[in-house]
Amino acid sequence: MDLQNAEKKINELRQALNQYNYAYYVLDNPTVTDAEYDRLYRELASLEEEHPELITPDSPTQRVGGQVLEMFNKVQHESPMLSLGNAFGPEDLRDFDRRVRQAVGDHISYVCELKIDGLAISLKYENGLFVQGATRGDGMTGEDITANLKTIRSIPLKLNDPLTLEVRGEAYMPKRSFEKLNQEKEENGEEPFANPRNAAAGSLRQLDPRIAASRHLDIFLYALANVVNIGVESHSESLDWLEQLGFKTNQERKKCASMEEVISFIDGWVEKRPHLPYEIDGIVVKVDSLAQQDELGTTAKSPRWAIAYKFPAEEVVTTLLDIELNVGRTGVVTPTAVLTPVKVAGTTVQRASLHNEDLIREKDIRIGDQVVIKKAGDIIPEVVNVVPEGRTGEEQEFRMPEHCPECESELVRLEGEVALRCINPKCPAQIREGLIHFVSRTAMNIDGLGEKVVSQLFAEKLIKDVADLYKLTREQLLALERMGEKSVSNLLAAIEASKINSLERLLFGIGIRHVGAKAAKTLALEFEHMDRLAAATREELTSINEIGEKMADSIVTFFEQEEAKDLIQELKDVGVNMAYTGTRPAAVSQSDSYFAGKTVVLTGKLAILTRNEAKEKIEALGGNVTGSVSKKTDLVIAGEDAGSKLKKAEELGIAVWNEERLVEELSK
Ligand code: IVH
């Protein structure tokens, strides 16, 4: 075919395919058979192969790029991507309504939309062509994930009008795709995703667009980013307009004349929610008039014209079959509930932490009980309470044992602690957990070495301490379950790569008591080499700002032990770097996190995370955790019984989150 005819045919095919694609993925109303679609697609692909000069980025054949990216580029958002204030009950909504009325008078309509549980995305079009898609990031700067977004078939590569605009919406993973993906993961012995939101975010963070393509993601668009003069006066009209342009919007929206009508709309969704093919975590309520939106304006973080009503975490009842004991890397013995498997917030739960014996007493939890389970922050399963009416009298009270379930040495309760500890330094459970910690993302960050592989290596006696990891051979790894040539090569490369980590990762990884990720960084910067730190005196250590007496003692004691000296020597012998060389970028880009550059204060009792865990996680994402609230504080996390710090934060108008909100953000 000559060039002119080919071009004509190509254009016809593209137009037809785009139309079929739109009918299928946006309208959910297929107009041709799959076979017919495939036939036209192949015809287009072969014509394009003959005339590569005619390939354009908006061709339906260009959805899945063949190239694997090296990294995601940063994207500066033209206008910030804000988040929403939350409402947890009807009273919060009525308060919001009062604030709105005070500002703009009583003539108000609201639009209610489903709050899709995915991740916020921005899409840019130039002259009608999709040119760039980005994550929200910190609201100002996101990451360019165009190649992955192109694989979402409901995103039009070309609009019905050659317009230049930016639209925003929520990318998500439908429940069915999520279940299929997790099933595959489990079959491959991989860790399943905790919920569809994490799965969607994880899929869009893949550098190889073919992976994103295989995950069957979808999107709903809910806003225009820049106000283009399109003659619409309300949010609901702008959604209709987006729809006409070819975008997928959510149909379950409703215009309401009063807040009471909004509240009954929300009530209706509590029932209907489980039947949706995707997860929602609430209802977004927006003032409809754009003029009123303008008048209300925004705060630094969120618009004053919208609020997100959050559904309470889903609670389900199941049976507590048993209480299992787990020994952590510091010897703390934690009771874990073993449950009849039950589905909560998208995944099947069969275990939940019970934290400690006091909590079990307090809630009077007995083996055999019917218990209420929820996922805190949609992530971590926990036992809320027991259902006393479900008791038969056969239930058994639980007592913590006196001896370590792994090594049988006597457990002790250290002064001022609720937890029971095994203090035998040779306890195999502690060693195994220490190894898992060493390879983890915040420590040496060895990809492909998860909990399961480490446990297997330890059980097979292939590793007894962290230095042994560096002596593993290809043959040894190949003999393990589910380890093919490729994964072994990748794993060996990851182990090798970890040798050049900067000192702070190693210091954190070897697990000196009380030395968290941040202290490890401080120590690495200060002493620059393991040997200098090992020779440091207590006085030298405490003279450093952030190092207290307890930590200094622990460091000195650690390096006095013969075992520690031998271990460091062994690590040196296998070629592990002992010097501070600046930080290797973490797997999660820090600047993309909410916490990047923010100063955070933790106060009150935390229930899901330990303080240290919370601190480490926030710091790993680029945040700075300090002890006191001041004007410089960006965020306060208030646990139970928070007191003066919380009060001060409120006086200063600083954002305050509960722990669940923290966990939610940490897991994004
Ligand atoms: S409007 C300027 N509408 O919820 C406000 N957000 O903090 C823009 N979300 O991550 C948000 N469904 O991505 C809006 N129908 C909806 C939504 C929605 C989900 C997400 C949004 C953001 C979070 C709000």
XYZ file of C-alpha atoms and ligand atoms in Angstrom:
692
model
C 0.000 0.000 0.000
C 1.369 3.453 -0.802
C 2.029 5.924 1.933
C -1.045 8.026 1.318
C -3.438 5.112 1.351
C -1.706 3.593 4.342
C -2.093 6.818 6.247
C -5.760 7.000 5.400
C -6.349 3.391 6.427
C -4.338 3.832 9.620
C -6.434 6.838 10.595
C -9.655 4.974 9.964
C -8.513 2.012 11.998
C -7.393 4.185 14.875
C -10.659 6.011 14.952
C -12.659 2.798 14.911
C -10.487 1.153 17.577
C -10.674 4.235 19.793
C -14.418 4.195 19.532
C -14.672 0.492 20.384
C -12.241 0.946 23.207
C -14.302 3.830 24.579
C -17.525 1.838 24.368
C -15.904 -1.082 26.175
C -13.811 0.586 28.857
C -15.561 3.875 29.538
C -19.204 3.112 28.803
C -18.905 -0.542 29.796
C -21.023 -1.303 26.753
C -19.079 -3.227 24.077
C -20.104 -2.607 20.490
C -17.948 -5.222 18.709
C -16.768 -8.721 19.494
C -13.273 -9.233 20.902
C -12.376 -11.116 17.735
C -13.340 -8.178 15.522
C -11.433 -5.755 17.738
C -8.340 -7.970 17.618
C -8.575 -8.272 13.847
C -8.625 -4.482 13.366
C -5.876 -4.054 15.936
C -3.626 -6.509 14.116
C -4.324 -4.795 10.826
C -3.301 -1.472 12.324
C -0.206 -2.959 13.943
C 0.970 -4.513 10.694
C 0.391 -1.305 8.723
C 2.355 0.581 11.341
C 5.091 -1.981 11.073
C 5.293 -1.365 7.331
C 5.249 2.413 7.871
C 6.887 3.122 11.223
C 7.084 6.803 10.295
C 3.301 6.929 10.709
C 3.288 5.742 14.309
C 2.012 8.431 16.674
C 1.950 8.309 20.477
C -1.849 8.346 20.543
C -2.163 5.209 18.426
C -4.005 2.380 20.238
C -0.924 0.234 19.591
C 1.160 2.525 21.788
C -0.565 1.825 25.099
C 2.056 -0.580 26.374
C 5.538 0.738 25.687
C 8.283 -1.822 25.331
C 10.821 0.197 27.219
C 11.656 -0.225 30.874
C 12.307 3.114 32.540
C 15.340 3.762 34.723
C 13.481 6.029 37.087
C 10.457 8.304 37.199
C 11.057 11.957 36.424
C 9.701 14.613 38.725
C 6.712 16.647 37.604
C 5.862 20.050 38.990
C 2.077 20.351 39.229
C 0.686 23.501 37.645
C -1.701 23.980 40.523
C -1.189 22.072 43.774
C -2.992 18.752 44.186
C -4.800 19.317 47.437
C -6.263 16.763 49.771
C -9.549 16.918 51.645
C -10.571 17.534 55.218
C -12.319 14.569 56.823
C -15.720 14.105 58.413
C -16.306 11.035 60.560
C -19.990 11.441 61.324
C -23.096 13.516 60.537
C -22.127 16.156 63.101
C -18.884 16.882 61.253
C -20.905 17.292 58.071
C -23.368 19.667 59.712
C -20.432 21.713 61.035
C -19.025 21.871 57.540
C -22.417 22.982 56.227
C -22.571 25.758 58.848
C -19.106 27.016 57.863
C -20.073 27.039 54.199
C -23.333 28.900 54.865
C -21.552 31.450 56.997
C -19.220 32.228 54.141
C -21.519 32.194 51.126
C -25.077 32.360 52.408
C -27.900 29.855 52.367
C -28.239 29.274 48.670
C -26.256 26.071 48.377
C -26.280 22.816 46.466
C -23.863 20.006 47.143
C -22.625 17.266 44.876
C -21.930 13.902 46.502
C -19.444 11.559 44.850
C -18.059 8.209 45.834
C -14.626 8.495 47.400
C -12.714 5.997 45.319
C -10.003 4.205 47.272
C -7.071 4.470 44.936
C -4.491 7.137 44.275
C -4.780 10.667 42.998
C -3.575 11.183 39.453
C -3.181 14.166 37.172
C -3.467 13.922 33.375
C -2.263 16.557 30.938
C -3.539 16.970 27.387
C -2.078 19.231 24.733
C -4.165 19.944 21.659
C -6.297 16.977 22.597
C -3.405 14.527 22.984
C -2.480 12.813 26.248
C 1.061 14.019 26.970
C 1.746 13.449 30.633
C 0.336 11.695 33.673
C 1.621 12.110 37.197
C 1.139 10.990 40.787
C 0.157 13.466 43.462
C 3.452 13.171 45.337
C 3.619 15.849 48.019
C 0.938 17.880 46.244
C 3.422 20.199 44.536
C 5.714 17.691 42.846
C 4.725 14.244 41.688
C 6.266 11.571 39.503
C 5.856 11.170 35.779
C 4.110 7.822 35.324
C 2.793 8.500 31.813
C 3.909 5.129 30.441
C 2.025 3.247 33.152
C -1.084 5.393 32.903
C -1.249 4.854 29.144
C -1.907 1.190 29.881
C -5.216 2.142 31.538
C -7.611 1.655 28.678
C -10.257 4.057 29.943
C -7.785 6.952 29.706
C -8.305 8.500 26.271
C -5.062 8.978 24.362
C -6.896 11.523 22.224
C -9.849 13.715 23.184
C -12.912 14.470 21.125
C -11.771 18.114 21.013
C -8.201 19.339 20.459
C -8.033 21.054 23.842
C -5.142 21.789 26.184
C -6.065 20.997 29.764
C -5.225 19.098 32.931
C -7.687 16.762 34.640
C -7.513 14.966 37.966
C -8.949 11.753 39.184
C -8.416 8.561 41.069
C -6.692 5.505 39.603
C -7.754 2.277 41.271
C -7.666 -1.477 41.040
C -11.078 -3.143 40.681
C -11.844 -5.783 43.323
C -11.697 -8.619 40.807
C -8.266 -7.659 39.478
C -7.070 -7.290 43.056
C -8.260 -10.733 44.086
C -6.686 -12.301 41.029
C -3.388 -10.518 41.596
C -3.188 -11.533 45.252
C -4.031 -15.106 44.393
C -1.157 -15.142 41.904
C 1.155 -13.577 44.458
C 0.299 -16.203 47.028
C 0.789 -18.996 44.537
C 4.269 -17.610 43.850
C 5.058 -17.396 47.543
C 5.094 -13.603 47.420
C 3.649 -11.233 49.974
C 0.091 -10.248 48.906
C -0.963 -6.582 48.844
C -2.837 -5.405 51.948
C -5.616 -3.698 49.973
C -6.519 -2.600 46.429
C -5.182 0.900 47.074
C -1.684 -0.361 47.819
C -1.910 -2.714 44.869
C -2.848 0.137 42.525
C -0.081 2.366 43.882
C 2.442 -0.473 43.661
C 1.433 -1.208 40.075
C 1.793 2.391 38.959
C 5.241 2.562 40.549
C 6.612 -0.178 38.317
C 9.325 0.912 35.931
C 8.241 -1.676 33.389
C 4.896 -0.580 31.884
C 4.124 -4.181 30.934
C 3.631 -4.938 34.619
C 1.178 -2.069 35.063
C -0.619 -3.263 31.914
C -1.066 -6.731 33.385
C -2.700 -5.349 36.525
C -5.964 -4.142 34.939
C -6.219 -0.774 36.587
C -8.944 1.751 35.961
C -9.631 5.428 36.629
C -12.439 7.863 37.402
C -11.858 11.529 36.654
C -13.397 13.990 39.089
C -12.035 17.448 38.425
C -10.497 19.907 36.025
C -7.195 21.245 37.357
C -7.037 24.542 35.562
C -10.141 26.550 34.948
C -10.531 26.609 31.220
C -13.200 28.855 29.916
C -15.773 26.307 28.918
C -18.895 28.102 29.981
C -19.808 25.869 32.889
C -20.909 27.298 36.199
C -21.006 24.300 38.440
C -18.956 21.275 39.366
C -21.696 18.929 38.176
C -21.694 20.606 34.776
C -17.956 20.286 34.533
C -18.225 16.544 35.205
C -20.762 16.248 32.392
C -18.388 18.198 30.190
C -15.476 15.890 31.047
C -17.680 12.989 30.125
C -18.414 14.483 26.725
C -14.730 14.890 26.071
C -14.290 11.140 26.474
C -13.291 10.811 30.127
C -14.650 8.198 32.476
C -16.479 9.751 35.400
C -18.294 7.967 38.174
C -22.024 7.757 37.576
C -23.032 7.342 41.198
C -23.020 11.058 41.914
C -25.902 13.084 43.188
C -26.761 16.726 43.512
C -28.322 17.468 46.909
C -30.203 20.565 48.020
C -29.346 20.227 51.708
C -26.883 18.603 54.073
C -29.658 16.338 55.372
C -30.104 15.032 51.860
C -26.349 14.464 51.694
C -26.522 12.488 54.938
C -29.255 10.203 53.634
C -27.277 9.675 50.405
C -24.359 8.566 52.582
C -26.566 6.262 54.659
C -27.754 4.592 51.483
C -24.191 3.781 50.478
C -23.323 2.015 53.699
C -25.560 -0.837 52.486
C -24.681 -0.671 48.808
C -20.920 -0.308 49.268
C -20.031 -4.015 49.448
C -21.719 -4.641 46.095
C -19.580 -2.181 44.130
C -16.917 -3.710 41.861
C -14.296 -1.371 43.384
C -13.468 -0.162 46.889
C -14.627 3.174 48.215
C -13.639 4.570 51.574
C -16.174 7.354 51.878
C -18.243 9.988 50.138
C -16.849 13.306 48.930
C -19.184 16.271 49.373
C -18.520 19.329 47.196
C -20.186 22.733 46.926
C -21.588 22.681 43.405
C -21.395 26.323 42.332
C -17.959 27.250 40.990
C -18.482 30.882 41.991
C -19.135 29.785 45.580
C -16.119 27.465 45.463
C -14.031 30.490 44.487
C -15.459 32.548 47.289
C -14.751 29.840 49.855
C -11.201 29.328 48.579
C -8.694 26.866 50.028
C -6.407 26.537 53.006
C -2.788 25.511 52.398
C -3.820 21.865 52.311
C -7.437 21.536 51.313
C -10.342 23.361 49.730
C -12.946 24.887 52.062
C -15.673 23.896 49.602
C -15.307 20.144 49.937
C -15.073 17.510 52.642
C -14.562 13.747 52.663
C -16.925 11.684 54.771
C -14.968 8.581 55.784
C -16.768 5.330 56.420
C -15.859 3.707 59.700
C -13.454 0.774 59.233
C -15.284 -2.389 58.302
C -15.810 -4.703 61.278
C -16.509 -8.407 61.023
C -17.013 -11.203 63.516
C -14.963 -14.384 63.500
C -13.713 -17.052 65.888
C -10.500 -16.838 67.862
C -9.094 -20.312 67.337
C -5.892 -19.936 69.268
C -3.308 -17.516 70.570
C 0.130 -17.963 69.095
C 3.320 -16.488 70.482
C 5.904 -14.664 68.404
C 9.364 -13.689 69.566
C 10.640 -10.452 68.027
C 14.228 -9.433 67.334
C 14.577 -7.729 70.701
C 13.123 -10.762 72.470
C 9.679 -9.288 73.115
C 7.092 -12.041 73.075
C 3.879 -10.948 71.369
C 0.639 -12.877 71.470
C -1.045 -13.175 68.072
C -4.651 -14.148 67.484
C -5.170 -17.075 65.122
C -8.584 -16.637 63.537
C -11.024 -18.494 61.355
C -10.146 -16.834 58.027
C -12.474 -13.952 57.287
C -12.609 -11.234 54.669
C -12.022 -7.690 55.931
C -11.520 -4.605 53.765
C -10.528 -6.574 50.710
C -8.241 -9.277 52.066
C -8.588 -12.488 54.002
C -7.418 -12.106 57.568
C -6.332 -15.026 59.719
C -3.983 -13.396 62.185
C -4.132 -10.253 64.315
C -1.731 -8.871 66.863
C -2.961 -8.864 70.441
C -0.031 -6.661 71.562
C 0.397 -7.928 75.136
C -1.147 -9.811 78.004
C -2.594 -6.698 79.641
C -4.629 -5.954 76.559
C -5.964 -9.515 76.466
C -6.976 -9.164 80.130
C -8.519 -5.763 79.600
C -10.686 -6.930 76.721
C -11.254 -10.304 78.412
C -10.345 -12.175 75.241
C -10.575 -15.965 75.539
C -9.646 -18.730 73.146
C -12.809 -19.909 71.390
C -14.442 -16.469 71.631
C -16.352 -14.769 68.860
C -14.323 -11.622 68.237
C -14.830 -8.416 66.265
C -11.990 -7.712 63.833
C -11.111 -4.573 61.907
C -8.133 -3.322 59.991
C -6.642 -0.246 61.584
C -5.982 2.291 58.859
C -7.184 -0.410 56.478
C -3.882 -2.224 56.919
C -3.227 -3.866 60.230
C -5.778 -6.372 61.500
C -6.735 -6.014 65.143
C -9.199 -7.477 67.597
C -11.648 -4.742 68.601
C -13.544 -6.649 71.274
C -15.281 -9.931 72.041
C -18.946 -10.719 71.523
C -19.941 -11.910 75.013
C -23.309 -13.194 73.760
C -21.415 -15.677 71.608
C -19.940 -17.493 74.617
C -20.745 -21.128 75.260
C -18.748 -21.528 78.443
C -16.136 -23.641 76.671
C -13.856 -20.649 76.055
C -10.458 -20.722 77.662
C -8.598 -17.961 79.407
C -5.135 -17.277 78.141
C -1.987 -16.969 80.230
C 1.373 -15.890 78.932
C 3.919 -18.673 79.367
C 6.836 -18.349 81.738
C 9.313 -19.631 79.188
C 10.301 -18.564 75.699
C 8.278 -20.578 73.166
C 11.395 -20.892 70.986
C 14.334 -21.489 73.315
C 12.602 -22.213 76.622
C 14.624 -19.736 78.641
C 12.754 -17.895 81.320
C 10.856 -14.783 80.242
C 11.312 -11.551 82.140
C 9.360 -8.361 82.461
C 11.739 -5.409 82.422
C 10.983 -2.567 84.769
C 8.387 -0.188 83.434
C 7.491 -2.423 80.507
C 4.267 -4.317 79.832
C 5.947 -6.743 77.478
C 7.559 -10.035 78.407
C 10.998 -10.668 76.978
C 13.266 -13.550 76.235
C 16.714 -12.315 77.205
C 18.709 -15.215 75.833
C 20.964 -13.637 73.172
C 21.257 -17.018 71.450
C 17.499 -17.465 71.096
C 16.958 -18.690 67.515
C 13.778 -16.663 67.090
C 15.569 -13.431 67.935
C 18.416 -14.271 65.585
C 16.010 -15.044 62.750
C 14.061 -11.833 63.322
C 17.344 -9.907 63.480
C 18.296 -11.326 60.092
C 14.933 -10.301 58.660
C 15.489 -6.822 60.030
C 19.009 -6.640 58.568
C 17.807 -7.228 54.999
C 14.694 -5.033 55.314
C 14.080 -1.934 53.286
C 15.012 0.603 55.943
C 18.192 -1.318 56.822
C 20.388 -2.981 54.148
C 17.542 -3.012 51.628
C 18.289 -6.352 49.983
C 15.648 -6.864 47.323
C 14.259 -10.361 46.973
C 15.216 -11.406 50.481
C 11.884 -11.419 52.241
C 10.823 -12.937 55.501
C 10.103 -16.314 53.935
C 13.449 -16.759 52.199
C 15.395 -15.617 55.256
C 13.444 -18.005 57.488
C 14.112 -20.825 55.072
C 17.831 -20.049 54.896
C 17.979 -19.901 58.661
C 16.043 -23.124 59.150
C 18.372 -24.893 56.703
C 21.286 -23.525 58.729
C 22.702 -21.757 55.681
C 22.897 -18.505 57.624
C 23.444 -18.134 61.344
C 24.457 -14.494 61.394
C 24.289 -11.547 58.999
C 27.826 -12.094 57.689
C 26.754 -15.506 56.380
C 24.404 -13.784 53.937
C 27.464 -12.676 52.016
C 28.784 -16.221 51.784
C 25.713 -17.738 50.169
C 26.412 -19.549 46.910
C 24.353 -19.944 43.766
C 24.026 -23.689 44.387
C 22.738 -23.203 47.927
C 20.104 -20.741 46.765
C 19.016 -22.837 43.808
C 18.275 -25.702 46.168
C 15.667 -23.599 47.987
C 11.967 -23.870 47.288
C 10.648 -21.660 44.495
C 14.044 -20.292 43.499
C 14.765 -20.249 39.785
C 17.957 -19.211 37.972
C 16.697 -15.706 37.451
C 15.605 -15.002 41.014
C 18.880 -16.426 42.319
C 20.905 -14.169 40.020
C 18.845 -11.159 41.070
C 19.205 -12.052 44.703
C 22.970 -12.503 44.509
C 23.249 -9.162 42.732
C 21.129 -7.484 45.422
C 23.270 -8.982 48.199
C 26.403 -7.825 46.398
C 24.983 -4.334 45.881
C 24.218 -3.999 49.588
C 27.938 -4.224 50.398
C 28.442 -0.646 49.323
C 25.645 0.750 51.457
C 26.620 3.727 53.507
C 27.439 3.058 57.171
C 24.067 4.146 58.612
C 22.224 1.290 56.938
C 24.663 -1.248 58.339
C 24.528 0.336 61.783
C 20.763 0.249 61.844
C 20.764 -3.235 60.370
C 22.982 -4.897 62.968
C 20.407 -3.953 65.545
C 22.144 -2.268 68.466
C 19.491 -1.793 71.148
C 17.900 1.681 71.058
C 19.678 2.667 67.840
C 16.933 3.440 65.329
C 17.328 4.589 61.746
C 17.710 8.239 62.646
C 20.261 7.684 65.405
C 22.196 5.431 63.029
C 22.344 8.287 60.548
C 23.526 10.722 63.200
C 26.208 8.312 64.362
C 27.362 7.583 60.819
C 27.660 11.279 60.013
C 29.493 11.961 63.247
C 31.970 9.063 63.286
C 32.168 8.295 59.563
C 33.572 4.805 60.163
C 32.528 1.761 62.169
C 35.951 1.528 63.839
C 35.772 5.074 65.132
C 32.297 4.473 66.507
C 33.410 1.200 68.100
C 36.185 3.093 69.886
C 33.943 5.927 71.074
C 33.572 6.514 74.789
C 30.328 7.074 76.597
C 31.228 10.779 77.002
C 31.984 11.247 73.342
C 28.655 9.686 72.506
C 26.522 11.675 74.928
C 28.157 14.902 73.778
C 26.291 14.427 70.507
C 22.994 16.212 70.498
C 20.611 13.432 69.760
C 22.359 10.638 71.648
C 21.067 10.093 75.167
C 22.634 8.120 78.008
C 20.607 5.003 77.444
C 21.676 4.822 73.825
C 25.301 5.648 74.622
C 25.427 2.826 77.187
C 23.892 0.427 74.757
C 26.410 1.322 72.030
C 29.424 0.978 74.339
C 28.163 -2.334 75.703
C 27.516 -3.614 72.210
C 31.043 -2.973 70.954
C 32.593 -4.467 74.098
C 31.165 -7.876 73.311
C 33.534 -10.350 71.686
C 30.699 -11.572 69.436
C 30.153 -8.065 68.098
C 33.853 -7.601 67.384
C 33.963 -10.907 65.540
C 30.865 -10.059 63.542
C 32.259 -6.691 62.417
C 35.515 -8.391 61.422
C 33.629 -11.030 59.462
C 31.599 -8.366 57.668
C 34.819 -6.556 56.792
C 36.323 -9.783 55.491
C 33.424 -10.365 53.107
C 33.783 -6.816 51.801
C 30.953 -4.922 53.481
C 31.601 -1.182 53.510
C 32.185 0.307 56.965
C 32.286 3.991 56.051
C 29.784 6.765 55.647
C 29.415 7.426 51.935
C 26.146 9.349 51.781
C 22.826 7.652 51.532
C 21.894 5.336 48.724
C 18.432 6.406 47.589
C 15.753 4.455 49.387
C 13.395 2.280 47.365
C 10.574 4.714 47.947
C 11.458 8.142 46.739
C 11.373 10.328 49.823
C 10.390 13.543 48.171
C 7.291 11.837 46.878
C 6.089 11.178 50.368
C 3.751 13.320 52.394
C 6.339 13.437 55.169
C 9.259 14.737 53.099
C 10.709 17.765 54.853
C 7.954 17.850 57.474
C 8.492 18.130 61.207
C 6.305 15.686 63.086
C 5.633 15.229 66.810
C 4.300 11.983 68.286
C 2.284 12.224 71.465
C 0.012 10.031 73.550
C -0.130 6.255 73.539
C 0.104 4.601 70.149
C -1.740 1.325 69.704
C -0.824 0.068 66.237
C 2.819 0.995 65.955
C 5.418 1.384 68.650
C 6.775 4.880 68.940
C 10.030 3.738 67.485
C 8.357 2.116 64.517
C 6.336 5.243 63.831
C 9.463 7.366 64.106
C 11.519 5.100 61.883
C 8.824 4.957 59.242
C 8.301 8.707 59.149
C 12.029 9.301 58.990
C 12.508 6.723 56.274
C 10.085 8.814 54.214
C 12.075 11.991 54.744
C 10.261 13.414 57.780
C 11.836 14.707 60.943
C 10.446 13.546 64.274
C 10.971 15.901 67.197
C 9.903 15.949 70.810
C 8.149 19.234 71.328
C 5.457 21.204 69.572
C 6.374 24.630 68.242
C 5.500 26.893 65.336
C 7.885 24.835 63.241
C 5.871 21.655 63.749
C 3.905 20.604 60.674
C 1.968 17.715 62.097
C 1.118 16.142 65.438
C 0.169 12.481 65.725
C -2.045 12.158 68.769
C -2.445 8.719 70.308
C -4.678 7.874 73.217
C -4.585 10.186 76.250
C -2.583 12.852 74.423
C -2.288 15.864 76.700
C -0.446 19.170 76.657
C 1.271 18.689 73.302
C -2.048 18.102 71.632
C -3.481 21.172 73.304
C -0.560 23.265 72.155
C -0.900 21.960 68.605
C -4.553 22.947 68.617
C -3.712 26.411 69.916
C -1.122 26.882 67.189
C -3.474 25.567 64.514
C -1.154 22.678 63.623
C -2.595 19.680 61.802
C -3.421 16.787 64.143
C -3.885 13.197 63.015
C -4.868 10.091 64.877
C -2.738 6.974 64.573
C -4.970 5.348 61.979
C -4.551 8.306 59.687
C -0.789 8.012 60.168
C -0.792 4.333 59.281
C -2.886 5.100 56.246
C -0.425 7.711 54.993
C 2.591 5.512 55.779
C 1.181 2.768 53.669
C 0.567 4.904 50.582
S -11.837 15.727 45.145
C -9.157 19.456 45.720
N -13.271 13.593 44.577
O -9.472 11.411 48.031
C -9.781 18.187 46.144
N -11.196 13.290 45.650
O -7.890 13.786 50.118
C -9.571 17.097 45.201
N -10.596 10.960 46.031
O -6.345 11.554 47.382
C -10.166 15.853 45.653
N -12.400 10.070 45.141
O -7.578 11.546 45.153
C -12.143 14.073 45.130
N -14.619 11.805 43.982
C -13.487 12.272 44.526
C -12.513 11.413 45.049
C -11.375 11.974 45.617
C -11.234 9.828 45.738
C -9.288 11.032 46.713
C -8.350 12.070 46.184
C -7.457 12.391 47.360
C -8.326 12.047 48.520
C -8.799 13.292 49.242
